[in-house]
Every structure is written in C-alpha cells, then in structure tokens.
mmCIF file of C-alpha atoms and ligand atoms in Angstrom:
data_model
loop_
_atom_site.group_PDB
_atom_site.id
_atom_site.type_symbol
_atom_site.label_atom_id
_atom_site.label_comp_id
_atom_site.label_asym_id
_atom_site.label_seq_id
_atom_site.Cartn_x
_atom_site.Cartn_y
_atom_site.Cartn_z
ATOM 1 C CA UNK A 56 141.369 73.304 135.736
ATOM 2 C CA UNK A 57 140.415 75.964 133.492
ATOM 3 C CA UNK A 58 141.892 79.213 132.393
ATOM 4 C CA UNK A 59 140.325 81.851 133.888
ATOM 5 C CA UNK A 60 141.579 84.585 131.834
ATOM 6 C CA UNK A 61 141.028 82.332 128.749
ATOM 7 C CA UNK A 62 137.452 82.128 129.822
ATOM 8 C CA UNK A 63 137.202 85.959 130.659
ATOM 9 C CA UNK A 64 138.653 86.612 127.036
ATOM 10 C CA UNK A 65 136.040 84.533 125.354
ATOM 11 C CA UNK A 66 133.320 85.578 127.116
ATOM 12 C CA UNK A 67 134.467 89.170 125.813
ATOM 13 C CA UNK A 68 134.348 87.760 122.095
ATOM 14 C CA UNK A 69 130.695 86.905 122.675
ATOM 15 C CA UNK A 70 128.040 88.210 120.189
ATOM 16 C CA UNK A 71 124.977 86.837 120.927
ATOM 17 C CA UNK A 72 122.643 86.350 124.164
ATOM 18 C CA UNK A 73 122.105 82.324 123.111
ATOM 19 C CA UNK A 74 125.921 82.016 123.083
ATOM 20 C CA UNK A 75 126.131 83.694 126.031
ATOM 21 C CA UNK A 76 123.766 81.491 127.545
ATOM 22 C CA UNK A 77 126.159 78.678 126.503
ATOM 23 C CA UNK A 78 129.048 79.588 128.024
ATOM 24 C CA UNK A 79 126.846 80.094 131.019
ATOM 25 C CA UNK A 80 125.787 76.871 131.549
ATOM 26 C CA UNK A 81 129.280 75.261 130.112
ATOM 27 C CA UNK A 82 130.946 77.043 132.559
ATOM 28 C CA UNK A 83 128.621 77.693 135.788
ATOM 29 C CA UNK A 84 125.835 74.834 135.234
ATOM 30 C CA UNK A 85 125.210 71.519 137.255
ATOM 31 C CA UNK A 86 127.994 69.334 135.458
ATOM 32 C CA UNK A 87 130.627 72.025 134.837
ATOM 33 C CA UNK A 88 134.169 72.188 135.881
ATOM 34 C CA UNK A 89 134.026 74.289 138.779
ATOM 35 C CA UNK A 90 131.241 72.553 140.393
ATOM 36 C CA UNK A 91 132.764 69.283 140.123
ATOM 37 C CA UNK A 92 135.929 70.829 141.732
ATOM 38 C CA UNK A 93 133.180 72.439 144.994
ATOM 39 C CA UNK A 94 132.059 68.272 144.978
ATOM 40 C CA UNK A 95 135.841 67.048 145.742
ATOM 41 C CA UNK A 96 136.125 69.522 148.886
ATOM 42 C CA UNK A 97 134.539 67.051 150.766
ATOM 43 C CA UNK A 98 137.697 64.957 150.807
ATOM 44 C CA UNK A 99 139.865 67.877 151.661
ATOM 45 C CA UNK A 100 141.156 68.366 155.657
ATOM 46 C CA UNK A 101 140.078 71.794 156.930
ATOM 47 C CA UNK A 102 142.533 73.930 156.526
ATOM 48 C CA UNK A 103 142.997 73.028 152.799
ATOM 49 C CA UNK A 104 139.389 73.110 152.228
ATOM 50 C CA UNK A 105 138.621 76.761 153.574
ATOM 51 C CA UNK A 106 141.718 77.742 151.456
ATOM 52 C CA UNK A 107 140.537 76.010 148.207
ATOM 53 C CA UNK A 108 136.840 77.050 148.819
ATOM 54 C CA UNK A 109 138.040 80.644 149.051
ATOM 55 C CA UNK A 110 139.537 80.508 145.653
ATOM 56 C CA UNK A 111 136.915 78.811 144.365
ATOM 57 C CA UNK A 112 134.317 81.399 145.094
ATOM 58 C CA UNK A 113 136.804 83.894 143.707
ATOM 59 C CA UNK A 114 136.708 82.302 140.757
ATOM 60 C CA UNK A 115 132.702 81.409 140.319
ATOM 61 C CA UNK A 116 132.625 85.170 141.108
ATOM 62 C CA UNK A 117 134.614 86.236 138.928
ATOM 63 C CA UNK A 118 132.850 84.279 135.883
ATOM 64 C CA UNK A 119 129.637 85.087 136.731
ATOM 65 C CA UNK A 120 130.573 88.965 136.746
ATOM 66 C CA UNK A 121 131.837 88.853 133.495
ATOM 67 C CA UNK A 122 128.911 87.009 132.049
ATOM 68 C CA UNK A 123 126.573 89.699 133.538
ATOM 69 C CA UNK A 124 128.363 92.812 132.515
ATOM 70 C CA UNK A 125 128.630 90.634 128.707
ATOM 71 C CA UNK A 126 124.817 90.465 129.049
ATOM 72 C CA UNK A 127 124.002 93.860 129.819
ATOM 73 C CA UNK A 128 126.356 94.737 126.530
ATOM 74 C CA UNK A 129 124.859 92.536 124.501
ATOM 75 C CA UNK A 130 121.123 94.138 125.797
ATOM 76 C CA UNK A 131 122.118 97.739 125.483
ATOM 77 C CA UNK A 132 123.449 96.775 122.094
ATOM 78 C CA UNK A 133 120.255 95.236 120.727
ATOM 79 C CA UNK A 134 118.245 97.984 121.850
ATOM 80 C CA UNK A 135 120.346 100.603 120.076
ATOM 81 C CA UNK A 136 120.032 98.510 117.021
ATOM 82 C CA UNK A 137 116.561 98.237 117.745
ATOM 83 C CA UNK A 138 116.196 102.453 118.126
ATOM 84 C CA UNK A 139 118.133 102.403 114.410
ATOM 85 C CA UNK A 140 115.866 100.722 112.774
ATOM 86 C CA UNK A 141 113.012 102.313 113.963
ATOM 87 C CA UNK A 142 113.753 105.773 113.345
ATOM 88 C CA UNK A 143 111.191 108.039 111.713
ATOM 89 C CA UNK A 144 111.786 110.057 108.214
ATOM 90 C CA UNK A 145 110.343 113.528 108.810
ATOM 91 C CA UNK A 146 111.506 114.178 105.633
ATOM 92 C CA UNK A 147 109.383 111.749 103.856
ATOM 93 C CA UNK A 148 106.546 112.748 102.503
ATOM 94 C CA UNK A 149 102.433 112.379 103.570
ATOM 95 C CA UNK A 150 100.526 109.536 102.032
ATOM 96 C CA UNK A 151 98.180 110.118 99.053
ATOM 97 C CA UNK A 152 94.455 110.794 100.049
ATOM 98 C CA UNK A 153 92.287 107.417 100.269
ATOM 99 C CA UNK A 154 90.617 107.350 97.303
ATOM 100 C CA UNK A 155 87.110 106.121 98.865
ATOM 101 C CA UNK A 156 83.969 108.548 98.144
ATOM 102 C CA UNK A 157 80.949 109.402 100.598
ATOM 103 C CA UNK A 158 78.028 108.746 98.482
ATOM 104 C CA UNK A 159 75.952 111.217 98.041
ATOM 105 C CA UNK A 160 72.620 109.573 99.880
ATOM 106 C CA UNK A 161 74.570 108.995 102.667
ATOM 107 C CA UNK A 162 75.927 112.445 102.621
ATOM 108 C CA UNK A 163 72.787 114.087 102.444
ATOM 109 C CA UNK A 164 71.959 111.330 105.412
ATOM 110 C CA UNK A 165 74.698 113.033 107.273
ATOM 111 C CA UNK A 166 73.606 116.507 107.073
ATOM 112 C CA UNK A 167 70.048 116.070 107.725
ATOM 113 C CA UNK A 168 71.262 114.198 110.501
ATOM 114 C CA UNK A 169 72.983 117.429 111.459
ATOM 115 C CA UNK A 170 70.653 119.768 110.845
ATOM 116 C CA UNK A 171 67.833 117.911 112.731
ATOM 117 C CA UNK A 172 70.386 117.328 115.991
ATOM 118 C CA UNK A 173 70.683 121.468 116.136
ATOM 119 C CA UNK A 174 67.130 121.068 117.426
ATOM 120 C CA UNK A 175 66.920 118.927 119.586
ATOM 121 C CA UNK A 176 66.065 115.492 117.665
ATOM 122 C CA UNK A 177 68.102 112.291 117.576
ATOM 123 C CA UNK A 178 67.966 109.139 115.426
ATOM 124 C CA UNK A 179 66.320 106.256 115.843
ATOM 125 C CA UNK A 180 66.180 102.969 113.740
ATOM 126 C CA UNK A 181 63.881 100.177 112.949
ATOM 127 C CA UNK A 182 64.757 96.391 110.897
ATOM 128 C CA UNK A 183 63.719 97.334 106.625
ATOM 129 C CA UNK A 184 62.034 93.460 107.423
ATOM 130 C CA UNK A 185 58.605 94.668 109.242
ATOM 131 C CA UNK A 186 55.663 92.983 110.249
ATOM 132 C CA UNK A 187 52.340 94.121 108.663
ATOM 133 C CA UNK A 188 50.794 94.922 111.856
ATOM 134 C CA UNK A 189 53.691 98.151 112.776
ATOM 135 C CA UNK A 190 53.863 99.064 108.851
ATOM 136 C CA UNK A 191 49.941 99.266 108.755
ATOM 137 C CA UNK A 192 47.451 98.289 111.202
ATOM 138 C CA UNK A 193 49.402 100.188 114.207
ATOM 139 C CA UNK A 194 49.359 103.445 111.478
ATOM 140 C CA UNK A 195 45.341 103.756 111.108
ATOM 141 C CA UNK A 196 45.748 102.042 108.131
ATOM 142 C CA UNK A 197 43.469 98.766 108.264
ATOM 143 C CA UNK A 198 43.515 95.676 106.229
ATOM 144 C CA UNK A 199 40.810 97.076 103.658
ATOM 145 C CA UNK A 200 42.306 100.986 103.136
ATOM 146 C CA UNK A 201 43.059 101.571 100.079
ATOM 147 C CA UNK A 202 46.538 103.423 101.175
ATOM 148 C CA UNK A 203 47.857 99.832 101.146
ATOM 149 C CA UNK A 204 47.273 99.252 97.512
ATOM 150 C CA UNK A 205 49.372 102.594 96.522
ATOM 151 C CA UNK A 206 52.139 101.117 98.469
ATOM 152 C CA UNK A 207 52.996 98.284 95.897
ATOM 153 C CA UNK A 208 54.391 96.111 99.039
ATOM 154 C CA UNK A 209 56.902 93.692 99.120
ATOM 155 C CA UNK A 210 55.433 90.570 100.857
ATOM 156 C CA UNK A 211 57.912 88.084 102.429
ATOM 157 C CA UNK A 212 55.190 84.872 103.415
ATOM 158 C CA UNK A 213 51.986 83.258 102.178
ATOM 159 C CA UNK A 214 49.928 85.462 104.887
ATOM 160 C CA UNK A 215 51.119 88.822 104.269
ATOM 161 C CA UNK A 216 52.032 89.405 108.025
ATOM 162 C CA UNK A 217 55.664 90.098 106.986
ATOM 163 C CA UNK A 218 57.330 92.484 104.340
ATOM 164 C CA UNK A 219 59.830 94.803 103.664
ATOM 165 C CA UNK A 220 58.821 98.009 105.029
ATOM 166 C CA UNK A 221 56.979 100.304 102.646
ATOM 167 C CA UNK A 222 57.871 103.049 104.325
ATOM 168 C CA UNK A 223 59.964 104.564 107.724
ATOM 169 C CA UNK A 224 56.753 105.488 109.532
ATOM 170 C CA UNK A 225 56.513 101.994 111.485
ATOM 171 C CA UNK A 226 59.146 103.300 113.182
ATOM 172 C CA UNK A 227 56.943 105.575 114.966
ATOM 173 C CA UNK A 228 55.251 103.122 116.259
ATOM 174 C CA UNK A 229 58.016 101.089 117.503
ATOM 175 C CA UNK A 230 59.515 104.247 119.209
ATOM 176 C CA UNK A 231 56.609 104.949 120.923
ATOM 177 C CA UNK A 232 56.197 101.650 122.661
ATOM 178 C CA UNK A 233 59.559 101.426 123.450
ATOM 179 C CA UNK A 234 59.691 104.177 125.649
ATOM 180 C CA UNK A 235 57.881 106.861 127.295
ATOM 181 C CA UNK A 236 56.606 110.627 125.785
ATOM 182 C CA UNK A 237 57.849 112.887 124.926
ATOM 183 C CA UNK A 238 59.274 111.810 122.103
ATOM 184 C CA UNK A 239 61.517 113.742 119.704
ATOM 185 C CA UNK A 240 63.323 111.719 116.604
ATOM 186 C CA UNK A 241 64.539 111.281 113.123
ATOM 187 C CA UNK A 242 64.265 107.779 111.150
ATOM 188 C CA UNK A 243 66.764 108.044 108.104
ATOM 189 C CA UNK A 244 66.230 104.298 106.756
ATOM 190 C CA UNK A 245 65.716 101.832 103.727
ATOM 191 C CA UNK A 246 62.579 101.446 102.509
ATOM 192 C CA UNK A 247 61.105 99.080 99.377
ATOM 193 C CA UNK A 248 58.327 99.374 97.156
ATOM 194 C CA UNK A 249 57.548 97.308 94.014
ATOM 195 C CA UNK A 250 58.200 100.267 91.357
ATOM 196 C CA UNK A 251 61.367 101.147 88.972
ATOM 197 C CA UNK A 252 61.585 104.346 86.799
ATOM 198 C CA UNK A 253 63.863 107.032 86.312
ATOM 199 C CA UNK A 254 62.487 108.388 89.153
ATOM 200 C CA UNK A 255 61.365 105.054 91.128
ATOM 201 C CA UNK A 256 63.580 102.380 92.395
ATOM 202 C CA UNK A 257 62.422 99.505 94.238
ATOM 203 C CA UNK A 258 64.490 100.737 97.397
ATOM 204 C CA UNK A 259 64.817 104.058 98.161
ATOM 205 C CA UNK A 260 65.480 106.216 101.213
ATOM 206 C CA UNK A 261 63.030 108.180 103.635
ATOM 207 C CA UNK A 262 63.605 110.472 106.224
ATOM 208 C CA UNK A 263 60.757 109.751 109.361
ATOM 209 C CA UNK A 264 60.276 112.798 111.979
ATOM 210 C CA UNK A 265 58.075 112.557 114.773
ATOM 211 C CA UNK A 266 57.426 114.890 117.626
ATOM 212 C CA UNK A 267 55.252 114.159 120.401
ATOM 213 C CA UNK A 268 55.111 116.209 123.679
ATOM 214 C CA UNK A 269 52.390 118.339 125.216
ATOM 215 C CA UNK A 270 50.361 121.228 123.444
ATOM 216 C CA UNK A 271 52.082 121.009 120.302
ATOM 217 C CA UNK A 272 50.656 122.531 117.150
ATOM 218 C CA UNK A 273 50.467 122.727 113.278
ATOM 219 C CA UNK A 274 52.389 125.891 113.934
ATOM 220 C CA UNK A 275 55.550 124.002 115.337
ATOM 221 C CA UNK A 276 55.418 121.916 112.422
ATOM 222 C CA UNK A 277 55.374 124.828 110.007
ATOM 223 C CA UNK A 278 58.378 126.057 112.267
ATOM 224 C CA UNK A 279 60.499 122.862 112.025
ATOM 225 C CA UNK A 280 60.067 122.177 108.406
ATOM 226 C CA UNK A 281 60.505 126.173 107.574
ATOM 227 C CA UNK A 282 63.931 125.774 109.698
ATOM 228 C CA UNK A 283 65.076 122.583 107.752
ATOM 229 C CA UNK A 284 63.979 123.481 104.188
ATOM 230 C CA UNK A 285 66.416 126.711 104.673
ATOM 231 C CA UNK A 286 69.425 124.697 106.164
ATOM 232 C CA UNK A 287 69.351 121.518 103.911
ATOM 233 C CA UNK A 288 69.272 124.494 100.509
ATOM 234 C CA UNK A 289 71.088 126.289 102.288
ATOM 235 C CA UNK A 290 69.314 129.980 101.310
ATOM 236 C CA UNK A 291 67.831 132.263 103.874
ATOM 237 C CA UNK A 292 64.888 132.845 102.629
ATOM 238 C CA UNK A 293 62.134 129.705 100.659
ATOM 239 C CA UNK A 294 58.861 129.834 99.459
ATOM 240 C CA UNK A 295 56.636 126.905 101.100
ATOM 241 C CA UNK A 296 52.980 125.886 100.612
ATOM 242 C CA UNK A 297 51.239 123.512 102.416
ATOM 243 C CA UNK A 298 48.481 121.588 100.423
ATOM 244 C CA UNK A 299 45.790 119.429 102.385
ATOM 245 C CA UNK A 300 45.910 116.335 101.986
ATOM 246 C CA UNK A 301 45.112 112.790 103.168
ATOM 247 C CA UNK A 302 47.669 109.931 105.403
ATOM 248 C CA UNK A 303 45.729 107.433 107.479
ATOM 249 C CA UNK A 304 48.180 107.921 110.001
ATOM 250 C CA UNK A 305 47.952 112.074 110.524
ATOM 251 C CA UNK A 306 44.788 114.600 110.957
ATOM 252 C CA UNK A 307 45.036 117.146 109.235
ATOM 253 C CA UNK A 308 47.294 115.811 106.553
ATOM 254 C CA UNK A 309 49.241 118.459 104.494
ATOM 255 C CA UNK A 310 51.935 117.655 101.851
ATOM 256 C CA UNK A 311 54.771 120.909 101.908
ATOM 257 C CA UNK A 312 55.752 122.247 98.154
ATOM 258 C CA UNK A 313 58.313 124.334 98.071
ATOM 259 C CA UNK A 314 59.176 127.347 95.354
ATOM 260 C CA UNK A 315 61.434 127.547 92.793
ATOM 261 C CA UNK A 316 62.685 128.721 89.276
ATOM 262 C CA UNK A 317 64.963 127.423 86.733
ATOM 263 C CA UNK A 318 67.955 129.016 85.810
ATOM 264 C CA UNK A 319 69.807 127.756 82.703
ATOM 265 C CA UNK A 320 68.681 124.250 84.004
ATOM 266 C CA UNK A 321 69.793 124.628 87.330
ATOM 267 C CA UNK A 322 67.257 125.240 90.294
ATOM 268 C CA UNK A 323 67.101 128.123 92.273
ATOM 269 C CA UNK A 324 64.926 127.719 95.678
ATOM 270 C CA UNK A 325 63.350 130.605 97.373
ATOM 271 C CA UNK A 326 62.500 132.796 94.719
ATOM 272 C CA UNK A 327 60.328 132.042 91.395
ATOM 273 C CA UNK A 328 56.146 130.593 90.540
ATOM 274 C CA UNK A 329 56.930 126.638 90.020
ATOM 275 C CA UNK A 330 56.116 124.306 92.984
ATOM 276 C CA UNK A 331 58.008 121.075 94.041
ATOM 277 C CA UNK A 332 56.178 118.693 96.107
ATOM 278 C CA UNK A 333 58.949 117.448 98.636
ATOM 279 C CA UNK A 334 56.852 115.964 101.547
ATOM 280 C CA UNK A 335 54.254 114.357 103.745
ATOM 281 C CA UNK A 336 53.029 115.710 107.092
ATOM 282 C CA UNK A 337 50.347 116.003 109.785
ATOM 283 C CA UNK A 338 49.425 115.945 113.279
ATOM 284 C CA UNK A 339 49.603 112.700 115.000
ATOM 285 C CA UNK A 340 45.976 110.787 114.501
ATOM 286 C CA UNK A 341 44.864 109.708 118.254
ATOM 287 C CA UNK A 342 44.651 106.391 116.680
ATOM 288 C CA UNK A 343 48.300 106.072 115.942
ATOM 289 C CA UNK A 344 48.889 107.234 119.653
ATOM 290 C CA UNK A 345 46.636 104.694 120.978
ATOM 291 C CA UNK A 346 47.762 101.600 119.171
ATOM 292 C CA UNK A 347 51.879 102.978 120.521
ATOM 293 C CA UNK A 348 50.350 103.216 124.233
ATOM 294 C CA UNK A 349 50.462 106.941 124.291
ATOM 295 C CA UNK A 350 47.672 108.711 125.591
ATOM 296 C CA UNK A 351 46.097 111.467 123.020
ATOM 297 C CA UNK A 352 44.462 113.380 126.063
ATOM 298 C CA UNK A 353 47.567 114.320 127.089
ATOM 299 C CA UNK A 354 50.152 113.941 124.218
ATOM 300 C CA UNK A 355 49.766 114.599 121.041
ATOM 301 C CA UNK A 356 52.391 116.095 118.188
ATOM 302 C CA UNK A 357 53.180 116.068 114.749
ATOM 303 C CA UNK A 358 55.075 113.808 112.117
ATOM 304 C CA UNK A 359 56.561 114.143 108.837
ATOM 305 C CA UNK A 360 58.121 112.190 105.880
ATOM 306 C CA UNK A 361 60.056 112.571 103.133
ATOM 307 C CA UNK A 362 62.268 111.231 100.211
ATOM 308 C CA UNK A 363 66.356 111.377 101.050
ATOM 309 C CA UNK A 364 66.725 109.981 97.323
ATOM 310 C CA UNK A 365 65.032 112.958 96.039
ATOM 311 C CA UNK A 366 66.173 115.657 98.090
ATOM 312 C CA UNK A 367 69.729 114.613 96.796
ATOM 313 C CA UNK A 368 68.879 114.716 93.466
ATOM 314 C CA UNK A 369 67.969 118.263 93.711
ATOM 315 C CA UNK A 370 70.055 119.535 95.687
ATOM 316 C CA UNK A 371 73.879 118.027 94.057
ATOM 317 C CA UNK A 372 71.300 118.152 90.685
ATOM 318 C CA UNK A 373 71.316 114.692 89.995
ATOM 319 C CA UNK A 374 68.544 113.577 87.080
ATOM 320 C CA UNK A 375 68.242 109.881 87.361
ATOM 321 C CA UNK A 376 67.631 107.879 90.272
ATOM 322 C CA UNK A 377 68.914 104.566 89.685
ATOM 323 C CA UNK A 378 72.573 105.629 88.926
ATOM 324 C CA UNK A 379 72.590 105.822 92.937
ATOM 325 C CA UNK A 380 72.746 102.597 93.047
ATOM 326 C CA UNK A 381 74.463 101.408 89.937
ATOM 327 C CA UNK A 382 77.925 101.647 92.061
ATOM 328 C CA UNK A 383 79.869 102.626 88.803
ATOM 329 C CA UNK A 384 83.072 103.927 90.318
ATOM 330 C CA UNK A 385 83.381 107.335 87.912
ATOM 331 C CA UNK A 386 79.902 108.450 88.729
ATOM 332 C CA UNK A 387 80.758 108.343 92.581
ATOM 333 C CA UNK A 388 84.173 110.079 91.789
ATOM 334 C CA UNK A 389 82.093 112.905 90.325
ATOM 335 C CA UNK A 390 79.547 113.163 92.828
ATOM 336 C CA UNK A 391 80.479 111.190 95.905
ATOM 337 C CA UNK A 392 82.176 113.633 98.735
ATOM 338 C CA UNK A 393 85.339 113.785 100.638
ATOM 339 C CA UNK A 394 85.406 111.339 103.740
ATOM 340 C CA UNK A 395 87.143 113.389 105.785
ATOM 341 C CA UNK A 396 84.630 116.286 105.065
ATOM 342 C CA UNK A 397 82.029 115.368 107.253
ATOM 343 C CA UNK A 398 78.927 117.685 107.808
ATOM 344 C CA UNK A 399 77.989 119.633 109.934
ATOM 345 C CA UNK A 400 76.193 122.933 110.915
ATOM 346 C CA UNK A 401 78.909 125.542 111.672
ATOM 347 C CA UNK A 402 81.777 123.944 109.250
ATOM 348 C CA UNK A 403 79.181 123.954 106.416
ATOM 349 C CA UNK A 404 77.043 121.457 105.184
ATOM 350 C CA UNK A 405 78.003 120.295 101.773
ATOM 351 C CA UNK A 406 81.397 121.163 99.818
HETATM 352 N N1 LIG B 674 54.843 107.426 105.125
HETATM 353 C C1 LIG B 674 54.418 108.314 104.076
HETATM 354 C C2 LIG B 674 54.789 107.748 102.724
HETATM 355 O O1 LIG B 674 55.667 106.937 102.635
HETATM 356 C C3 LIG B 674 55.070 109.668 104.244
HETATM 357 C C4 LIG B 674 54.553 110.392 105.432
HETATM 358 C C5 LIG B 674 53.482 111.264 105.308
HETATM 359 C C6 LIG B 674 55.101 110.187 106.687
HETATM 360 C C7 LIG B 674 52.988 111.952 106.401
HETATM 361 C C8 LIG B 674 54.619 110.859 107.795
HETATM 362 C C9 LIG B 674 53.526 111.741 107.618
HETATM 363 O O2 LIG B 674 55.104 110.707 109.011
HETATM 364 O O3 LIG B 674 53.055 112.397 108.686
HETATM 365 O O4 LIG B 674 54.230 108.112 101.741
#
C-alpha cells in the first residue's frame, strides 16, 4: 500500500491545478491503488471486511480532503495573482487627445441641426441617387421648364429617369408621401451639379426646410429664417431683404439677402449697405402638395433652401470651395473642430 503521509506531503508540494488533477486521478481514479484494494474486500470474511473497509474510507477521505483544501489554495492563489496584475496606475497619466478633426461642413451640419431642433423641426433624409420624376416632375417643374436646364444634371441612364439629385428639395416630396401633415423638417444632404469653380463644385451641400400645417403664412417664414440667420451668425440683431423671385416649386418665390460690411476683410453681419444672397424660399405651390398627396385646401406651408457649403465659408471665412474637399490633413487641422465639442444651443455653437 501507499504512504499516506507521503501522499499528503506531496500533494502539499503541488503548484499547479493540472498537477493536481494528476495526483487526483493517480491516486483516487478507476485503476488506482486504493480502489483496487475496495475490489479485494470481496474475498474478505465479515468481520475483517467491515474492519478493512473502515480504514479504507478513512483513508479515501483523507486524500480527497487534502486534494480539495490543495485546490482551493491553488484557486485563491491564481486569483490574487490575477488581482496583481490587473491593478490600475492612478498615477499614470491621461492619454493624448485623438487627433481626428470635425470638418467644418459637417460642423456647420451639426449646428444647423441644432438650431433648427430648438423649434420644433427634425431631420429627414433622402438617397443623393433620385429618380427624375421626385427631383422634377413631383416639384412643378415639367419636362420642358427651363429650371431644368440651370440645373446642369447629372444623368445616370440613356432615358434620363435617373440622376444624382440636383438638389435636396425631392425630399419634400418623398416626406410628404411618406406620411401624413403636418409636416415639420430639415434635409441637410449631398447634392451634384455639373459645375466646378472656386465657388462651384460638382457636389456640394444644401440645407432643405419644409413646413406644412394649417394657416401658415409668409410671415412664419420671415419668422423662422429671421430666428436662424441670428443663431447660425450668432449676432442679435441682422439686416434681411427678401427679393421676389421665381422656383417652380413655391408661389410667391422670394430669395433672402442678408446685410453686411467688411471690416479689414473680415465680414461683419447685421450692420453695413452690401447684400449677400444666401437663399431660396416660398410658399408651398398647391401643385407640389398635390403630386405628395396633401391636400392644398386644407394644408398648405412654406419651404426653403440653402447652401451649407457657403454658409461655412462665411461664417469660419473660408475663400475657396474646393479645399473642402481636397482632404489635405493641415487645412482640416486649421479649420476642422474639436470632436468632443459638439454643438449645441446653450453650450455655444461654434468654438
Ligand atoms: N432647390 C432650390 C435650388 O437648389 C433651392 C430652393 C428654393 C429650395 C426655394 C426650396 C425653395 O425649398 O422653396 O436652387
């Protein structure tokens, strides 16, 4: 037979749980000693074999106490090691910044995102790949207007019924039939026209707005754009003048100028005798609220559009258009924005 104590002692030495595991099955498994020695009781009278069973028991017992108390050990001892390991370094210090930028156009997305939410509107989005019929035809504008020449379109078949979206209005019209009046939204979105200047690129950024509900006016319009204009320059007061003029898709038509002056090249809103043209608005045509299953007897609204590109430029005073999108890492160091400084009305809108 074995030594017991010889067995206790080397259990003790133990120092891993596979090892452990050994001895285990060495020592306690199907073919080891002291199972073999249970097998032989069968030849043993009575009396002997109660006595030998008895000390046999003792001694499985006894072995597989001291294999679970080495266990527990050996767990406690990992997990200690474990706790070791893992300990934190308050004194270490914070990581560096990311060094990512916020462009600027999707900045100024941000904030006007912002501004319009204060009042009610939320966004809404359409695919930049449109068909003909929701960037035109659904708009009052038919296949023979000339508004579709001054839109230099992008056409993506043979049959001109599909093309990159000239502009964010379709949007209204895919708003509209996909739900029920009133309606109250922003569209910030791509949009592409066949054109490239300093002041032109062949995609570019609009911002759509579109309010429909009952007995609204010109004068809400005048309201809404007066409140933006103020909280996208961020000056109290701002000299705008609306100018008739012509959209297929809004009657009366006006596009908004707003004042300024120039102040050792810089551009001061608010105050001054030059005008900036900086949008396109209107009142809903009936047509438009037809062909998006909205009744004009009882609905009608206004709608607005403008350039994000442009409204950038002036405000972070940006002079040429196509840098936005030249991705050169310095220029979006200088101008890009903080990611973690995101806009919003009561924190502040820009830096
Ligand atoms: N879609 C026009 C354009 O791209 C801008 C515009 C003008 C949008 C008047 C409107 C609007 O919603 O009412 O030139």
């Amino acid at each position: 037979m074995f030594d017991l104590r010889e067995l206790i002692q080397k259990v003790s030495q133990v120092k891993d749980k596979l090892e452990l595991q050994n001895i285990k099955s060495q020592f306690l498994g199907k073919n080891s000693q002291i199972n073999q020695e249970f097998k032989k009781l069968g030849s043993l009278n009575e009396k002997d074999r109660k006595i030998r069973a008895s000390s046999l028991n003792n001694e499985k017992q006894k072995i597989t106490e001291a294999i679970n108390n080495k266990f527990k050990e050996l767990e406690n001892l990992e997990i200690n090691q474990k706790l070791q390991k893992n300990k934190v370094d308050v004194t270490l210090p914070g990581r560096e910044r990311p060094n990512g930028k916020i462009h600027p156009v999707s900045q100024v997305i941000d904030e006007i995102s912002s501004i319009f939410s204060e009042i009610g509107f939320s966004v809404a989005e359409g695919p930049d790949v449109e068909s003909e019929y929701n960037n035109f035809t659904a708009l009052n504008t038919p296949e023979d207007h000339p508004a579709r020449d001054m839109h230099d379109t992008f056409y993506l078949d043979k049959n001109k019924k599909i093309l990159l979206r000239t502009h964010t209005s379709p949007v209204q019209i895919r708003t509209m039939l996909s739900g029920k009046a009133p309606f109250k939204i922003i569209v910030p979105g791509r949009t592409y026209r066949c054109d490239s200047d300093q002041t032109h690129a062949p995609m570019f950024h609009q911002l759509e707005g579109l309010h429909i509900d009952k007995d609204l006016t010109m004068g809400h319009l005048k309201g809404c754009l007066d409140y933006f204009v103020k909280e996208f320059f961020e000056v109290n007061k701002i000299k705008m003048r609306f100018r008739p003029s012509h959209f297929p898709f809004t009657e009366p038509s006006a596009e908004v100028d707003i004042g300024y002056r120039l102040e050792n090249g810089r551009i001061i809103f608010g105050e001054g005798d030059k005008w900036l043209e900086i949008l396109g608005c209107g009142m809903v045509h009936p047509n438009v609220l037809k062909n998006a299953k909205v009744d004009p007897k009882k609905f009608q609204g206004y709608a607005f559009g403008m350039g994000i590109d442009r409204l950038a430029m002036l405000k972070y005073g940006i002079n040429d258009l196509r840098s936005f999108f030249e991705a050169d890492f310095r220029w979006l160091n200088y101008f890009g924005f903080d990611p973690l400084d995101v806009p919003t009305n009561y924190r502040g809108l820009s830096r």
